[in-house]
CSV table of C-alpha atoms in Angstrom, one decimal:
chain,number,residue,atom,x,y,z
W,285,UNK,CA,39.6,150.4,100.8
W,286,UNK,CA,42.9,150.2,102.8
W,287,UNK,CA,41.9,153.1,105.0
W,288,UNK,CA,38.5,151.3,105.5
W,289,UNK,CA,40.4,148.2,106.7
W,290,UNK,CA,42.3,150.3,109.2
W,291,UNK,CA,39.1,152.0,110.4
W,292,UNK,CA,37.4,148.7,111.0
W,293,UNK,CA,40.5,147.2,112.6
W,294,UNK,CA,40.7,150.1,115.1
W,295,UNK,CA,37.1,149.6,115.9
W,296,UNK,CA,37.5,145.9,116.7
W,297,UNK,CA,40.5,146.7,119.0
W,298,UNK,CA,38.5,149.3,120.8
W,299,UNK,CA,35.5,146.9,121.2
W,300,UNK,CA,37.8,144.2,122.5
W,301,UNK,CA,39.0,146.5,125.2
W,302,UNK,CA,35.5,147.5,126.1
W,303,UNK,CA,34.6,143.8,126.4
W,304,UNK,CA,37.5,143.2,128.7
W,305,UNK,CA,36.3,146.0,131.0
W,306,UNK,CA,32.7,144.8,130.9
W,307,UNK,CA,33.5,141.1,131.7
W,308,UNK,CA,35.8,142.2,134.5
W,309,UNK,CA,32.9,144.2,136.0
W,310,UNK,CA,30.6,141.2,135.6
W,311,UNK,CA,33.1,138.9,137.3
W,312,UNK,CA,33.2,141.3,140.3
W,313,UNK,CA,29.4,141.7,140.6
W,314,UNK,CA,29.5,139.9,144.0
W,315,UNK,CA,32.8,141.4,145.2
W,316,UNK,CA,32.3,143.5,148.4
W,317,UNK,CA,33.0,147.2,147.8
W,318,UNK,CA,34.0,146.8,144.2
W,319,UNK,CA,33.7,149.9,142.0
W,320,UNK,CA,32.9,149.2,138.4
W,321,UNK,CA,35.1,150.5,135.6
W,322,UNK,CA,34.3,152.1,132.3
W,323,UNK,CA,36.3,153.2,129.2
W,324,UNK,CA,36.1,156.1,126.9
W,325,UNK,CA,36.7,156.2,123.1
W,326,UNK,CA,38.3,158.9,121.0
W,327,UNK,CA,38.4,159.4,117.3
W,328,UNK,CA,41.6,160.1,115.5
W,329,UNK,CA,41.9,163.7,114.1
W,330,UNK,CA,39.6,164.2,111.1
W,331,UNK,CA,41.5,164.4,107.8
W,332,UNK,CA,40.6,166.6,104.9
W,333,UNK,CA,40.0,164.5,101.8
W,334,UNK,CA,41.0,166.0,98.4
W,335,UNK,CA,40.4,164.8,94.9
W,336,UNK,CA,43.6,165.2,92.9
W,337,UNK,CA,44.9,164.2,89.4
W,338,UNK,CA,41.3,164.2,88.1
W,339,UNK,CA,41.4,165.0,84.4
W,340,UNK,CA,37.6,164.8,84.0
W,341,UNK,CA,37.3,168.5,84.9
W,342,UNK,CA,39.2,171.4,83.3
W,343,UNK,CA,42.2,172.7,85.1
W,344,UNK,CA,42.9,169.5,87.1
W,345,UNK,CA,42.8,171.4,90.4
W,346,UNK,CA,42.5,169.6,93.7
W,347,UNK,CA,38.9,169.6,94.8
W,348,UNK,CA,37.8,169.3,98.4
W,349,UNK,CA,35.6,166.3,99.1
W,350,UNK,CA,35.1,166.8,102.9
W,351,UNK,CA,36.5,165.3,106.1
W,352,UNK,CA,37.0,161.6,106.9
W,353,UNK,CA,37.7,160.1,110.3
W,354,UNK,CA,40.3,157.3,109.9
W,355,UNK,CA,39.2,155.3,113.0
W,356,UNK,CA,38.7,155.2,116.7
W,357,UNK,CA,41.1,154.7,119.6
W,358,UNK,CA,40.7,153.8,123.3
W,359,UNK,CA,40.6,156.9,125.5
W,360,UNK,CA,40.9,156.5,129.3
W,361,UNK,CA,39.6,154.0,131.7
W,362,UNK,CA,37.7,155.4,134.7
W,363,UNK,CA,36.2,154.2,137.9
W,364,UNK,CA,32.6,154.8,139.0
W,365,UNK,CA,32.9,155.6,142.7
W,366,UNK,CA,29.1,155.5,143.3
W,367,UNK,CA,28.4,153.9,146.7
W,368,UNK,CA,27.1,150.3,146.4
W,369,UNK,CA,24.0,148.9,148.2
W,370,UNK,CA,24.4,147.8,151.9
W,371,UNK,CA,23.8,144.2,152.9
W,372,UNK,CA,23.1,143.4,156.6
W,373,UNK,CA,25.1,140.5,158.0
W,374,UNK,CA,24.8,141.0,161.8
W,375,UNK,CA,28.5,140.3,162.2
W,376,UNK,CA,30.2,142.8,164.5
W,377,UNK,CA,33.3,142.9,162.4
W,378,UNK,CA,31.6,143.4,159.1
W,379,UNK,CA,32.0,147.1,158.5
W,380,UNK,CA,30.6,149.2,155.6
W,381,UNK,CA,31.4,152.8,154.9
W,382,UNK,CA,28.5,155.2,154.2
W,383,UNK,CA,29.8,158.2,152.2
W,384,UNK,CA,33.4,158.9,151.3
W,385,UNK,CA,36.4,157.1,152.8
W,386,UNK,CA,38.5,153.9,152.8
W,387,UNK,CA,39.8,151.4,155.3
W,388,UNK,CA,43.6,151.3,155.6
W,389,UNK,CA,45.3,147.9,155.4
W,390,UNK,CA,48.8,146.9,156.3
W,391,UNK,CA,49.3,144.7,153.2
W,392,UNK,CA,52.1,142.2,152.8
W,393,UNK,CA,52.9,141.2,149.3
W,394,UNK,CA,52.8,137.4,148.9
W,395,UNK,CA,55.0,137.4,145.8
W,396,UNK,CA,56.9,139.5,143.3
W,397,UNK,CA,54.6,141.2,140.9
W,398,UNK,CA,54.4,143.6,137.9
W,399,UNK,CA,53.3,146.4,140.2
W,400,UNK,CA,56.8,146.6,141.5
W,401,UNK,CA,56.2,144.9,144.9
W,402,UNK,CA,58.6,142.2,146.1
W,403,UNK,CA,57.7,139.2,148.2
W,404,UNK,CA,57.2,140.2,151.9
W,405,UNK,CA,57.1,143.9,151.2
W,406,UNK,CA,54.7,145.8,153.5
W,407,UNK,CA,52.6,148.6,152.0
W,408,UNK,CA,49.6,150.6,153.3
W,409,UNK,CA,46.7,149.9,150.9
W,410,UNK,CA,43.2,151.1,150.9
W,411,UNK,CA,39.9,149.3,150.4
W,412,UNK,CA,36.1,149.7,150.7
W,413,UNK,CA,35.7,146.0,151.5
W,414,UNK,CA,35.0,145.8,155.3
W,415,UNK,CA,34.7,142.0,155.5
W,416,UNK,CA,37.0,141.7,158.5
W,417,UNK,CA,37.6,139.1,161.2
W,418,UNK,CA,39.5,138.5,164.4
W,419,UNK,CA,42.5,136.3,164.8
W,420,UNK,CA,43.0,134.1,167.8
W,421,UNK,CA,45.2,136.8,169.3
W,422,UNK,CA,42.4,139.4,168.9
W,423,UNK,CA,43.9,141.2,165.9
W,424,UNK,CA,41.5,142.6,163.3
W,425,UNK,CA,42.4,141.4,159.8
W,426,UNK,CA,41.1,141.0,156.3
W,427,UNK,CA,40.0,137.7,154.9
W,428,UNK,CA,43.5,137.3,153.5
W,429,UNK,CA,45.1,137.9,156.9
W,430,UNK,CA,46.3,141.5,156.4
W,431,UNK,CA,46.0,143.8,159.4
W,432,UNK,CA,43.4,146.6,159.5
W,433,UNK,CA,44.8,149.9,160.7
W,434,UNK,CA,43.4,152.3,163.3
W,435,UNK,CA,43.2,156.0,163.1
W,436,UNK,CA,46.8,156.3,164.2
W,437,UNK,CA,48.1,153.8,161.6
W,438,UNK,CA,48.5,151.0,164.1
W,439,UNK,CA,47.2,147.4,164.2
W,440,UNK,CA,43.9,146.9,166.0
W,441,UNK,CA,44.0,144.4,168.9
W,442,UNK,CA,41.1,143.6,171.2
W,443,UNK,CA,40.4,141.1,174.0
W,444,UNK,CA,38.7,138.1,172.5
W,445,UNK,CA,37.1,137.1,175.8
W,446,UNK,CA,34.9,140.2,175.9
W,447,UNK,CA,32.0,141.6,173.8
W,448,UNK,CA,32.6,144.3,171.3
W,449,UNK,CA,30.7,146.8,169.2
W,450,UNK,CA,31.7,149.4,166.6
W,451,UNK,CA,29.8,152.7,166.4
W,452,UNK,CA,29.4,155.1,163.5
W,453,UNK,CA,32.6,156.9,164.3
W,454,UNK,CA,34.6,153.6,164.0
W,455,UNK,CA,35.2,153.5,167.8
W,456,UNK,CA,35.6,149.9,169.0
W,457,UNK,CA,33.7,149.5,172.3
W,458,UNK,CA,34.8,146.8,174.7
W,459,UNK,CA,32.2,145.7,177.3
W,460,UNK,CA,32.9,144.6,180.8
W,461,UNK,CA,30.4,143.2,183.3
W,462,UNK,CA,26.8,142.1,182.8
W,463,UNK,CA,23.4,143.6,183.1
W,464,UNK,CA,23.2,146.9,185.0
W,465,UNK,CA,26.9,146.6,185.9
W,466,UNK,CA,28.0,146.4,182.3
W,467,UNK,CA,30.3,149.2,181.2
W,468,UNK,CA,32.0,150.0,178.0
W,469,UNK,CA,35.4,151.4,177.0
W,470,UNK,CA,36.8,152.6,173.7
W,471,UNK,CA,39.8,150.4,173.0
W,472,UNK,CA,40.5,151.4,169.4
W,473,UNK,CA,39.2,153.4,166.5
W,474,UNK,CA,39.0,151.9,163.0
W,475,UNK,CA,40.8,154.2,160.6
W,476,UNK,CA,38.8,155.9,158.0
W,477,UNK,CA,40.9,157.7,155.4
W,478,UNK,CA,40.0,159.8,152.3
W,479,UNK,CA,41.8,161.4,149.4
W,480,UNK,CA,41.5,164.7,147.6
W,481,UNK,CA,41.3,163.1,144.1
W,482,UNK,CA,40.4,159.4,143.6
W,483,UNK,CA,42.0,159.5,140.2
W,484,UNK,CA,45.3,159.4,142.1
W,485,UNK,CA,44.4,155.9,143.4
W,486,UNK,CA,45.7,152.9,141.3
W,487,UNK,CA,43.9,149.6,141.4
W,488,UNK,CA,46.4,147.1,142.8
W,489,UNK,CA,44.3,144.0,142.7
W,490,UNK,CA,42.8,141.9,145.5
W,491,UNK,CA,40.2,144.6,145.9
W,492,UNK,CA,42.8,147.1,147.1
W,493,UNK,CA,43.9,150.5,146.0
W,494,UNK,CA,47.4,151.9,146.1
W,495,UNK,CA,47.9,155.7,146.3
W,496,UNK,CA,50.2,157.1,143.6
W,497,UNK,CA,52.8,159.9,144.2
W,498,UNK,CA,50.1,162.4,143.3
W,499,UNK,CA,47.7,161.2,146.0
W,500,UNK,CA,46.8,163.7,148.7
W,501,UNK,CA,45.5,162.3,151.9
W,502,UNK,CA,42.8,164.4,153.5
W,503,UNK,CA,43.0,165.3,157.2
W,504,UNK,CA,39.5,163.9,157.9
W,505,UNK,CA,37.1,161.5,156.1
W,506,UNK,CA,33.5,162.6,155.9
W,507,UNK,CA,32.0,159.0,155.8
W,508,UNK,CA,30.7,157.0,158.6
W,509,UNK,CA,31.0,153.3,159.5
W,510,UNK,CA,28.0,150.9,159.8
W,511,UNK,CA,28.8,147.7,161.8
W,512,UNK,CA,27.0,144.5,160.8
W,513,UNK,CA,26.8,145.6,157.2
W,514,UNK,CA,28.8,145.1,154.0
W,515,UNK,CA,28.9,147.4,151.0
W,516,UNK,CA,28.1,145.4,147.9
W,517,UNK,CA,29.5,146.0,144.4
W,518,UNK,CA,28.0,148.9,142.5
W,519,UNK,CA,27.9,146.7,139.3
W,520,UNK,CA,24.5,146.2,137.7
W,521,UNK,CA,24.5,142.7,136.1
W,522,UNK,CA,21.7,143.7,133.8
W,523,UNK,CA,23.5,146.8,132.6
W,524,UNK,CA,26.7,144.9,132.0
W,525,UNK,CA,24.9,142.2,130.0
W,526,UNK,CA,23.2,144.8,127.8
W,527,UNK,CA,26.6,146.4,127.3
W,528,UNK,CA,28.2,143.1,126.3
W,529,UNK,CA,25.5,142.5,123.7
W,530,UNK,CA,26.0,145.9,122.2
W,531,UNK,CA,29.8,145.4,122.1
W,532,UNK,CA,29.4,142.1,120.3
W,533,UNK,CA,27.2,143.7,117.7
W,534,UNK,CA,29.7,146.5,117.1
W,535,UNK,CA,32.5,144.0,116.9
W,536,UNK,CA,30.6,141.9,114.4
W,537,UNK,CA,29.8,145.0,112.3
W,538,UNK,CA,33.5,146.0,112.1
W,539,UNK,CA,34.4,142.4,111.2
W,540,UNK,CA,31.8,142.4,108.4
W,541,UNK,CA,33.3,145.7,107.1
W,542,UNK,CA,36.8,144.1,107.0
W,543,UNK,CA,35.4,141.1,105.0
W,544,UNK,CA,33.7,143.4,102.6
W,545,UNK,CA,36.8,145.6,102.1
W,546,UNK,CA,38.9,142.5,101.7
W,547,UNK,CA,36.6,141.1,99.1
W,548,UNK,CA,36.6,144.4,97.2
W,549,UNK,CA,40.4,144.6,97.2
W,550,UNK,CA,40.6,141.0,96.0
W,551,UNK,CA,38.4,141.9,93.1
W,552,UNK,CA,40.5,144.9,92.3
W,553,UNK,CA,43.8,143.0,92.4
W,554,UNK,CA,42.7,139.9,90.5
W,555,UNK,CA,40.0,140.8,88.0
W,556,UNK,CA,40.7,144.4,87.3
W,557,UNK,CA,44.4,143.7,87.2
W,558,UNK,CA,43.8,141.5,84.1
W,559,UNK,CA,42.5,144.4,82.0
């Protein structure tokens, strides 16, 4: 019975973690470029069960009863990097990546945090969220005001008095003149970066990823940039709701198992103990 309590308890802990992951996915169903998370489960090593000190059979030798699994534990969390659907916005500075790659952001930490960043610290972060805008000075920034980097790792600055367009290579075209006299010039290239192994990217928060020490930056990203579009989250609300319902049922089943085991133990300690 005591082992049964532990088995049920470990199941409830695991289901609580799965619920945290699922609800976080659901909360980010409308976050641009968000990649949903999942979690794996592992069983503890199976133990061989033996019957010992049983005088009902001659010889009183230990007898093998089979294997038991004493519970479940949370394995690893993982990220589903599947590309999300594209939404057309018509905004020149809304950029979506088709294929592999990330935008590079010159991120400034607004406060001290558990990730080891201090207030005012600048770090290059990466994101799939291309919801950008121009400042009054013509600098391309995120919605939080952090600078978008070009292919050389520099800030992107354009002339706000002129028209612009971004092609699939990320080149920012600046137009001069009108009608037949209109000409264009490449004034910047939006940086598109990729990594050898996405498992080496840590979720920082604020829809950003921070490369770990094991991250290897590739020389060239294979993706392309679509201006006037935003990549949506790859979270399916229906799938997450179904997952949450299943998690609740598993949690309730483990809770019922604990109540049953507790009731049996209570009977053993109170009623049988009187005999």
